[in-house]
Amino acid sequence: MAAQAPQTRSNLSEGLDLYGRPPWSRAAGSYLGWGLCLLAVIIVAAPLVSVLWGVIGRALPVWHWSVLTEPTTATGGGLENEILGTLVIVAGVGILAGFVGILSGVYLAEYANGTFGAVLRGASEVLAGIPSIVLGYVGYIALVIAFHWQYSLAAALITLSALTVPYISKATESALRQVPTSYREGADALGMAPLRSLSRITMKAALPGITTGWLVALAIAVGETAPLLYTAGFSESLPTLHLTHAPIGYLTYTVWTFYNSPFKGQQDLSYDAALILVVIVLVLIVASRLIVSLTQRNTEKN
Amino acid sequence: MTITTPDQVPPPPLDPISVPLGGTGGTPFLRRGKEKLPQVVSGITALLPLAALLAIVAVLFWKAYPAIKYNGFGFFVRTTWRPGSTYANPVKTGGVLHPLDVSYGALPLIAGTLESSVIALAVAVPVSIGTALAVVEKLPRRISYAAGLFLEVIAGIPSVVFGLWGALTFGPVLARDFSPLIAKHMPDVPVLDFFRGNVGYGEGLLTSGLVLAVMIVPIVAATTRDLLRSVPRLPKEGAMALGMNDWEVARKVSLPWVRAGIIGAAVLGLARALGETIAVAMVSGSILGTVPPNLYEGFSTISAAIVQQLDGALNDGTGFEVRTLAEFALILAVITLLTNVAARLLVRKVASTALPVGRGV
């Protein structure tokens, strides 16, 4: 609302401000504004509580520990193959995306300046914004069909890595940028070779930040469905380590496929899988927070 | 041929830290190569995201080209979804093999994608700005930390879990307790009658939009929070010295300071909402071929349609449906690419704050 032009002096003598408003109106505006902001905080928090409550409330009553040790059958069973499959996929993404992401983050922080660096940085950020189903579809057309890999671990890993590399690369870059220049200059002055100075000095100082980004990428790899449906396929047998021609099961598939199944055994499995997914993600987030707070405490001491 | 003359004594061992990897030997050219090694290797990996981006667009275009040719520009205004006859012999039109009587239109899916994203933005942006303001300017540090943790967890929850929540918990509650109130009391006039209609069982446009809103709040709120933190202290202190209270400072100094950035944050959220797949597919009702007539009707988005139709599309022996889905994926990729670039340019205009990638936080 546009305020009117300042009025005459008489406003002030009547106890009104320059805009002719009584003194309580500004205080009321402040209370109203902050009240709405607090309401917004509650609106943000409420769905999360409801999601967690909903998942736990559905999964706990039907929870059996045998879910962890039995493979999926046609009408129920357990989640052993999906849990192991998710772990294999996450480990693979951790290695592949970790390798590519950290190295490209190093390049962006240490060597890439000017327009070329900006282009690479922008490409990486935009890649993270490409919808995951588009990545999954391209993975299907290119890797599963054109390369004849069929539904396979390799297709899944490459597709998921394309999705997660930008997170690791971004985290690595900003962690390296926070390492003081004097560290690098000290290493140079001692005559250290670039590779050694990088691995012994700068990377060491940036390790907590890099690890945090890596954990975020792992959490995403755990939770993604769309890029996997048409690259990893699904399998009821335990994961083999064959890179191609062997579909692999994973937890998100169970939730996506079984939640509206006519069999109660399968419905229960989808709730269990959702619970396990949420627990894994929470553990990864808490771990990354712990790393941040522990290393911050260290730096304060030094 | 190892002939050692007396004056060729081995050099004294060097301090290990000053020895370049691979020793000090070799020609100057080799040594220079070793020093350049980290830059070259990391440079190659840094090119991979750009290469992946180009490969994505190239693969989609290559796969979709025949479909683009056959569907033509009418694709964007048609509302049909007719896979054609799988029994009749396939037909060739303009060199493109396709089933008899096939006709696909993109209008319903494009409309569904835009409508659900607009609903998500309309809800998420005000809520995110309010949260960011409270976290930066008002709440004590400890609660701000907790709010940050909440945002991080929301960003981390798998979208399939949001879909489960939307389909089993949130959607039914919405359709039972909330939607009937709006549907009944909205006047039956143009525009507003979009809010009237049969509220159904909770799978449709409104549920999808609200679930999307929950999912994009982290990226919008976290970006806005970081922008607000980057507002310099002096103008705020100046405003306080002029007698403004803390709300007036937040409203009249901080927010206008980063306005373009907040628009950028909203566009970043829009890009995420446009592309979200699994959660929407679980709560959309999966109606193809009609533009949703009201807020509660089932519909579908481009991404949800791709994930749900690809399985069946593989039965089309001519491969035409797979190609049409590739055209959809190309449209979606181009739209999200443009929105992402626009958002990043907008935010960079205001502050050099570290932008979140993908889901944010």
mmCIF file of C-alpha atoms in Angstrom, chain A residues 19 40 61 67 85-86 135 150 225 252 261 271:
data_model
loop_
_atom_site.group_PDB
_atom_site.id
_atom_site.type_symbol
_atom_site.label_atom_id
_atom_site.label_comp_id
_atom_site.label_asym_id
_atom_site.label_seq_id
_atom_site.Cartn_x
_atom_site.Cartn_y
_atom_site.Cartn_z
ATOM 1 C CA TYR A 19 2.019 9.937 7.503
ATOM 2 C CA ALA A 40 5.004 -19.418 7.636
ATOM 3 C CA PRO A 61 2.538 -51.646 13.190
ATOM 4 C CA VAL A 67 12.023 -57.808 6.302
ATOM 5 C CA GLY A 85 20.705 -53.336 -4.240
ATOM 6 C CA THR A 86 20.337 -49.800 -2.866
ATOM 7 C CA LEU A 135 18.106 -38.132 -17.270
ATOM 8 C CA GLN A 150 19.936 -53.773 -20.969
ATOM 9 C CA THR A 225 13.270 -43.282 -8.290
ATOM 10 C CA THR A 252 12.344 -46.706 -3.966
ATOM 11 C CA SER A 261 -1.032 -53.163 -4.678
ATOM 12 C CA TYR A 271 5.604 -48.784 4.019
#
